Amino acid sequence: MATLLTRTLGAALVLSSLVSASPVPALLSRQSTDAADLSACPGYKASNVKTSDTGLTASLSLAGTACNAYGTDLTDLTLTVEYQTNERLHVKIQDAGNQVYQVPASVFDRPSSSGNCSASSADLIFNYIESPFSFTVLRRSTNETLFDTSAASLIFESQYVRLRTSLPASPSLYGLGEHTDPFMLNTTNYTRTIWNRDAYLIPPGTNLYGDHPVYFDHRGANGTHGVFLLNSDGMNIVIDDTAGQYLEYNTLGGVLDFYFMSGPSPVQVAQQYSEVVGKSAMMPYWGFGFHQCRYGMQDVYEVAEVVANYSLANIPLETMWTVRRTAAIRVSDHDG
Ligand SMILES: *[C@@H]1O[C@H](CO)[C@@H](O)[C@H](O)[C@H]1NC(C)=O
Ligand SMILES: *[C@@H]1O[C@H](CO)[C@@H](O)[C@H](O)[C@H]1NC(C)=O
Ligand SMILES: *[C@@H]1O[C@H](CO)[C@@H](O)[C@H](O)[C@H]1NC(C)=O
Ligand SMILES: *[C@@H]1O[C@H](CO)[C@@H](O)[C@H](O)[C@H]1NC(C)=O
Ligand SMILES: *[C@@H]1O[C@H](CO)[C@@H](O)[C@H](O)[C@H]1NC(C)=O
Ligand SMILES: *[C@@H]1O[C@H](CO)[C@@H](O)[C@H](O)[C@H]1NC(C)=O
């Protein structure tokens, strides 16, 4: 399932860059991510807030003159907050017109709400400030702030979405795969690019084959929580401490569809994440056997000869893989 998810998100990534760009005439230069370009962006103002036992909805409107840094600012957004389970909070900011690309339910089935979770008892607390709009997520048991978007104004444009959260100093962050960087992520001057890539020889410091825009924030005795952004557009996630410690999403489009998971243990975060993205497939029985693979097999006859040679040598071979030139071939089981 994990592999399938990676593949479908990869396909959706290509699709989304076509669809979400549709309101804009031409692709603009995006060489610069200089903050100076974005300082004039006005942020949003919340209104029409409707709260219920299980969450809230609100309208967000552009709070000033559009900055149109990369494409055009969307003037009207909607905010939806759902306490889906005691451990999972769903926060979604999207265009009011519902035209911007979202990963379709056909490739990513959304988790359902338990239906009996209330704002007053959930592990996580959602708070917001109306103007300029920002929100926080707190852990109820410790009242610790886990996520706080007041660190920079929200930007929601046709070709660019930015949301920044402040974090404690030197946070212990993991995830945002797939990449070859250290397991614990760097927290200064660090950009994690999420863009599927066949990185030949998997060099250090690069993005790889899968998209997993989820991070685990480990806060020692205070617990671990997870933050998943369900967005398949290409993105840079910047982690730095130049304006206090922060983590900033910069996407090429799509919507801000967050799932916050309360843990509090890392294993529980992983379990709660699997309830959102789906469980991993069971390893097939034959997958436990001996596999052989070599790049550059000339043809199917060479592969057959290798298989035959395993048999001649009485070496059990469960699976034979080939790279590129010939399709993967699974050979029949050996008696032993
Ligand atoms: C809430 O619903 C979930 C399943 O939807 C169930 O497992 C849980 O026991 C329910 N909790 C309460 C307090 O009713
Ligand atoms: C919890 O934290 C928030 C934000 O830091 C603060 O406004 C509030 O007073 C705190 N509540 C308690 C009960 O400490
Ligand atoms: C735990 O939370 C408290 C209260 O917010 C905070 O003062 C403390 O620094 C936190 N500890 C860690 C390890 O994050
Ligand atoms: C940040 O990293 C880049 C390379 O990724 C490097 O060129 C630059 O000097 C670094 N800046 C600081 C302040 O360390
Ligand atoms: C992460 O930081 C370490 C040292 O703190 C540095 O050696 C390494 O190059 C950094 N990696 C990236 C991908 O920035
Ligand atoms: C199979 O084994 C024979 C005899 O050892 C050898 O000459 C041949 O190169 C082997 N074939 C392959 C594809 O390795």
XYZ file of C-alpha atoms and ligand atoms in Angstrom:
420
model
C 0.000 0.000 0.000
C 2.832 2.370 0.810
C 4.316 1.796 -2.621
C 0.964 2.168 -4.265
C 0.392 5.425 -2.455
C 3.738 6.721 -3.599
C 2.967 5.853 -7.173
C -0.504 7.343 -7.207
C 0.654 10.508 -5.517
C 3.405 10.677 -8.098
C 0.870 10.480 -10.891
C -1.338 12.997 -9.168
C 1.606 15.335 -8.876
C 1.905 15.623 -12.630
C -1.824 16.037 -12.976
C -2.108 18.631 -10.272
C 0.444 20.947 -11.778
C -1.676 21.056 -14.905
C -5.019 21.474 -13.213
C -4.181 23.910 -10.460
C -2.489 26.243 -12.921
C -5.630 26.614 -14.995
C -6.842 30.054 -13.773
C -3.483 31.619 -14.689
C -2.435 32.602 -18.207
C 1.241 31.672 -18.206
C 3.849 30.111 -16.006
C 5.755 32.818 -14.193
C 9.392 32.720 -13.283
C 9.874 31.148 -9.900
C 13.611 31.451 -9.518
C 13.314 33.685 -6.507
C 12.007 32.689 -3.112
C 13.382 35.861 -1.583
C 11.230 36.929 1.352
C 11.264 40.487 0.008
C 8.979 39.363 -2.813
C 6.444 38.116 -0.327
C 6.535 40.771 2.371
C 3.705 42.694 0.709
C 1.366 39.701 0.813
C -1.579 40.759 2.987
C -2.721 37.474 4.529
C -6.362 36.658 5.205
C -9.142 37.631 7.574
C -11.599 35.112 9.042
C -15.328 35.776 9.173
C -18.603 33.898 9.273
C -17.180 31.500 11.855
C -19.589 28.695 12.686
C -18.624 26.388 15.508
C -20.175 23.041 16.315
C -19.434 20.261 18.790
C -17.105 18.584 16.335
C -15.330 21.514 14.703
C -15.846 24.774 12.874
C -16.059 26.385 9.473
C -15.122 29.925 8.466
C -14.646 32.121 5.428
C -11.207 33.614 4.820
C -10.918 36.695 2.646
C -7.805 38.379 1.357
C -6.927 41.055 3.906
C -5.504 43.714 1.573
C -4.102 44.369 -1.871
C -3.110 41.201 -3.684
C 0.657 40.657 -3.912
C 0.400 38.236 -6.864
C 3.926 37.005 -6.217
C 3.565 33.754 -8.173
C 0.273 33.797 -10.045
C -2.741 35.510 -8.532
C -3.885 35.658 -4.922
C -7.159 33.867 -4.327
C -9.534 36.287 -2.647
C -11.864 33.819 -0.956
C -10.963 30.674 0.942
C -12.784 28.395 3.311
C -11.525 26.900 6.534
C -12.854 23.583 7.801
C -11.810 22.130 11.140
C -12.915 18.674 12.217
C -12.130 16.830 15.420
C -12.188 13.470 13.649
C -11.090 11.296 16.548
C -9.668 12.128 19.947
C -6.212 11.702 18.456
C -6.740 13.260 15.011
C -7.533 16.833 14.039
C -8.275 17.732 10.422
C -7.675 21.336 9.291
C -8.337 22.257 5.690
C -7.944 25.587 3.911
C -9.107 25.601 0.319
C -10.477 27.945 -2.351
C -14.120 28.905 -1.804
C -14.884 28.077 -5.435
C -13.586 24.500 -5.019
C -11.660 24.658 -8.324
C -8.109 24.138 -7.114
C -6.714 20.650 -7.523
C -7.058 18.228 -4.641
C -5.840 14.655 -4.595
C -8.942 12.764 -5.762
C -10.713 10.387 -3.394
C -10.335 7.712 -6.084
C -6.590 7.596 -5.455
C -6.614 8.659 -1.812
C -9.610 7.636 0.193
C -10.236 10.113 3.033
C -10.526 8.784 6.584
C -13.919 9.187 8.196
C -14.701 10.882 11.470
C -15.543 8.753 14.465
C -18.664 10.926 14.756
C -18.484 11.039 18.534
C -15.435 13.202 19.145
C -15.927 16.668 20.525
C -13.792 19.773 20.572
C -13.857 19.826 24.365
C -12.422 16.344 24.889
C -10.015 15.781 21.992
C -6.278 15.477 22.666
C -5.575 18.441 20.384
C -7.013 21.938 20.665
C -7.538 24.214 17.663
C -7.429 27.978 18.247
C -7.449 30.785 15.724
C -6.961 34.511 15.392
C -9.338 36.265 12.999
C -7.140 39.004 11.598
C -4.626 38.490 10.225
C -5.850 34.918 10.194
C -3.632 32.336 11.869
C -4.204 29.206 13.878
C -2.565 27.171 16.581
C -2.781 23.526 17.565
C -2.135 22.736 21.222
C -1.800 19.496 23.133
C -4.511 19.501 25.790
C -2.644 17.461 28.398
C 0.316 19.865 28.513
C -1.166 22.991 26.874
C 1.942 22.987 24.721
C 1.705 24.735 21.342
C 2.493 22.228 18.611
C 1.772 24.315 15.520
C 1.442 28.096 15.203
C 0.949 29.746 11.826
C 1.228 33.333 13.051
C 4.923 33.093 12.161
C 4.196 34.512 8.664
C 1.124 35.553 6.692
C -0.766 32.888 4.799
C -0.266 33.116 1.030
C -2.670 31.251 -1.242
C -2.038 31.900 -4.936
C -2.753 30.081 -8.149
C 0.850 28.881 -8.380
C 2.090 29.212 -4.841
C 0.893 28.421 -1.342
C 2.841 29.313 1.782
C 2.178 28.428 5.377
C 4.733 28.747 8.132
C 4.623 27.323 11.631
C 6.912 28.344 14.429
C 8.611 25.572 16.374
C 10.635 25.364 19.573
C 14.388 25.878 19.238
C 16.351 22.934 17.814
C 13.339 20.658 17.280
C 13.712 16.908 16.751
C 11.977 16.431 13.410
C 11.744 13.258 11.351
C 10.120 12.397 8.055
C 9.334 14.475 4.945
C 10.592 11.614 2.807
C 11.732 10.206 0.618
C 15.289 11.525 0.841
C 18.905 10.646 1.556
C 19.397 13.217 4.316
C 20.014 12.232 7.949
C 17.122 10.510 9.739
C 16.775 13.437 12.145
C 16.255 16.451 9.937
C 18.501 19.473 9.924
C 16.797 22.482 11.419
C 18.829 25.367 10.019
C 19.206 26.523 6.440
C 17.517 23.361 5.296
C 15.164 22.765 2.360
C 13.388 19.469 1.969
C 12.108 19.179 -1.598
C 9.153 16.868 -2.117
C 9.246 15.854 -5.767
C 9.465 12.266 -6.982
C 12.861 11.645 -8.483
C 14.848 8.731 -9.858
C 18.152 9.743 -8.296
C 20.798 7.586 -9.928
C 23.217 6.198 -7.325
C 21.102 7.899 -4.631
C 23.550 10.707 -3.800
C 23.394 12.426 -0.380
C 21.162 15.471 0.064
C 18.563 14.576 -2.523
C 14.889 13.820 -2.878
C 13.997 10.322 -4.018
C 11.211 8.188 -5.448
C 8.351 8.740 -3.000
C 6.327 11.663 -1.646
C 5.564 11.563 2.052
C 4.753 15.084 3.271
C 4.455 14.046 6.905
C 6.724 14.864 9.804
C 7.039 13.609 13.340
C 7.916 16.241 15.946
C 9.454 14.526 18.946
C 9.326 16.619 22.111
C 10.807 14.253 24.628
C 8.680 13.749 27.703
C 6.031 16.097 26.260
C 5.237 13.565 23.595
C 5.480 13.144 19.844
C 2.935 14.386 17.343
C 2.642 14.090 13.580
C 1.633 16.581 10.888
C 0.567 15.332 7.474
C -0.099 17.706 4.553
C -2.285 15.982 1.977
C -1.042 17.852 -1.078
C 0.581 16.173 -4.096
C 2.007 19.301 -5.736
C 5.739 19.750 -5.808
C 6.899 21.587 -2.700
C 9.824 22.885 -0.747
C 9.601 22.608 3.000
C 12.043 25.050 4.529
C 13.297 24.539 8.071
C 15.341 27.393 9.454
C 15.920 29.602 12.471
C 16.497 32.961 10.837
C 13.201 34.358 12.171
C 12.838 32.152 15.223
C 12.757 28.428 14.562
C 10.192 27.581 11.898
C 9.023 25.082 9.315
C 7.521 26.548 6.159
C 5.521 24.868 3.408
C 6.010 26.294 -0.080
C 3.906 24.431 -2.630
C 3.355 24.968 -6.322
C -0.383 24.717 -5.806
C -3.072 22.561 -4.329
C -4.758 23.195 -1.005
C -3.710 23.100 2.648
C -5.169 19.856 3.899
C -3.636 18.997 7.269
C -4.037 16.032 9.566
C -2.577 16.494 13.039
C -1.976 13.313 15.015
C -1.525 13.529 18.758
C 0.520 10.407 19.474
C 1.755 10.786 22.173
C 4.281 8.028 21.431
C 6.059 7.803 18.050
C 4.485 4.381 17.483
C 1.032 5.806 18.149
C 1.701 8.632 15.660
C 2.620 5.982 13.068
C -0.570 4.065 13.858
C -2.680 7.224 13.623
C -0.985 8.167 10.353
C -1.774 4.726 8.941
C -5.439 5.375 9.728
C -5.210 8.393 7.397
C -3.113 7.040 4.519
C -3.928 3.327 4.767
C -2.125 0.344 6.174
C 0.919 -1.144 4.513
C 0.257 -4.217 2.398
C 1.143 -7.557 3.951
C 4.454 -8.839 2.659
C 3.619 -11.641 0.195
C 4.904 -15.089 1.219
C 7.136 -15.374 -1.846
C 8.645 -11.988 -0.975
C 10.507 -13.597 1.932
C 12.482 -15.860 -0.396
C 15.806 -15.236 -2.079
C 15.673 -12.574 -4.804
C 18.203 -11.922 -7.524
C 18.560 -8.776 -9.583
C 21.162 -7.345 -11.903
C 21.138 -4.205 -14.002
C 21.794 -4.685 -17.701
C 20.503 -8.159 -18.587
C 20.647 -8.361 -22.374
C 17.431 -10.273 -23.026
C 14.983 -12.778 -21.624
C 17.241 -15.666 -22.678
C 20.055 -14.417 -20.497
C 17.616 -14.156 -17.578
C 16.417 -17.719 -18.248
C 20.002 -18.918 -18.297
C 20.693 -17.348 -14.898
C 17.580 -19.008 -13.510
C 18.638 -22.336 -15.012
C 22.103 -21.971 -13.525
C 20.581 -21.455 -10.039
C 18.680 -24.707 -10.548
C 21.802 -26.523 -11.713
C 23.681 -25.316 -8.655
C 20.741 -26.302 -6.397
C 20.432 -22.773 -5.047
C 16.804 -21.900 -4.225
C 15.678 -18.781 -6.057
C 12.275 -17.366 -5.286
C 12.228 -14.271 -7.455
C 14.179 -12.908 -10.386
C 14.058 -9.182 -11.065
C 15.373 -7.311 -14.030
C 15.937 -3.608 -14.480
C 14.418 -1.694 -17.387
C 15.162 -3.945 -20.335
C 12.946 -6.850 -19.417
C 9.852 -7.067 -17.260
C 10.147 -8.595 -13.783
C 9.832 -12.362 -13.923
C 8.802 -14.463 -10.995
C 10.029 -18.014 -11.198
C 8.254 -21.029 -9.764
C 9.020 -22.225 -6.259
C 11.734 -24.760 -5.612
C 10.842 -27.959 -3.825
C 12.956 -27.029 -0.818
C -16.457 6.559 19.116
O -16.549 5.873 17.881
C -15.528 4.927 17.653
C -15.716 4.299 16.288
O -16.300 5.179 15.398
C -15.578 3.844 18.731
O -14.478 2.961 18.531
C -15.471 4.498 20.093
O -15.639 3.497 21.084
C -16.541 5.563 20.268
N -16.319 6.239 21.537
C -17.322 6.575 22.332
C -16.926 7.300 23.594
O -18.482 6.333 22.081
C -2.592 27.448 27.139
O -1.740 28.081 26.220
C -2.329 29.181 25.577
C -1.404 29.638 24.471
O -0.070 29.585 24.847
C -2.627 30.258 26.605
O -3.251 31.348 25.991
C -3.557 29.684 27.666
O -3.740 30.609 28.687
C -2.991 28.405 28.253
N -3.975 27.762 29.096
C -3.676 27.255 30.283
C -4.811 26.597 31.005
O -2.567 27.320 30.744
C 7.413 20.610 27.401
O 6.375 21.553 27.480
C 6.624 22.619 28.376
C 5.370 23.470 28.460
O 4.977 23.901 27.197
C 7.839 23.391 27.891
O 8.161 24.427 28.793
C 9.019 22.441 27.767
O 10.123 23.112 27.194
C 8.665 21.267 26.885
N 9.744 20.303 26.861
C 10.211 19.801 25.700
C 11.306 18.786 25.839
O 9.771 20.111 24.611
C 22.755 27.650 3.363
O 22.968 26.532 2.517
C 23.446 26.860 1.235
C 23.569 25.583 0.442
O 22.419 24.825 0.515
C 24.782 27.565 1.335
O 25.181 27.970 0.062
C 24.629 28.786 2.242
O 25.909 29.364 2.448
C 24.048 28.412 3.572
N 23.780 29.601 4.367
C 24.135 29.717 5.630
C 23.788 31.003 6.305
O 24.691 28.817 6.216
C 22.846 18.852 7.821
O 23.693 19.348 8.818
C 24.951 18.708 8.870
C 25.747 19.283 10.026
O 24.948 19.917 10.944
C 25.682 18.925 7.559
O 26.896 18.233 7.598
C 24.840 18.397 6.435
O 25.446 18.703 5.199
C 23.469 19.006 6.459
N 22.662 18.349 5.454
C 21.870 19.023 4.629
C 21.120 18.177 3.649
O 21.719 20.217 4.684
C 25.507 -20.416 -16.731
O 26.481 -21.321 -16.325
C 27.412 -21.625 -17.373
C 28.297 -22.754 -16.888
O 28.936 -22.371 -15.690
C 28.187 -20.392 -17.722
O 29.079 -20.630 -18.778
C 27.223 -19.309 -18.152
O 27.903 -18.080 -18.363
C 26.163 -19.105 -17.113
N 25.176 -18.164 -17.643
C 24.914 -16.976 -17.094
C 23.915 -16.127 -17.780
O 25.455 -16.588 -16.072
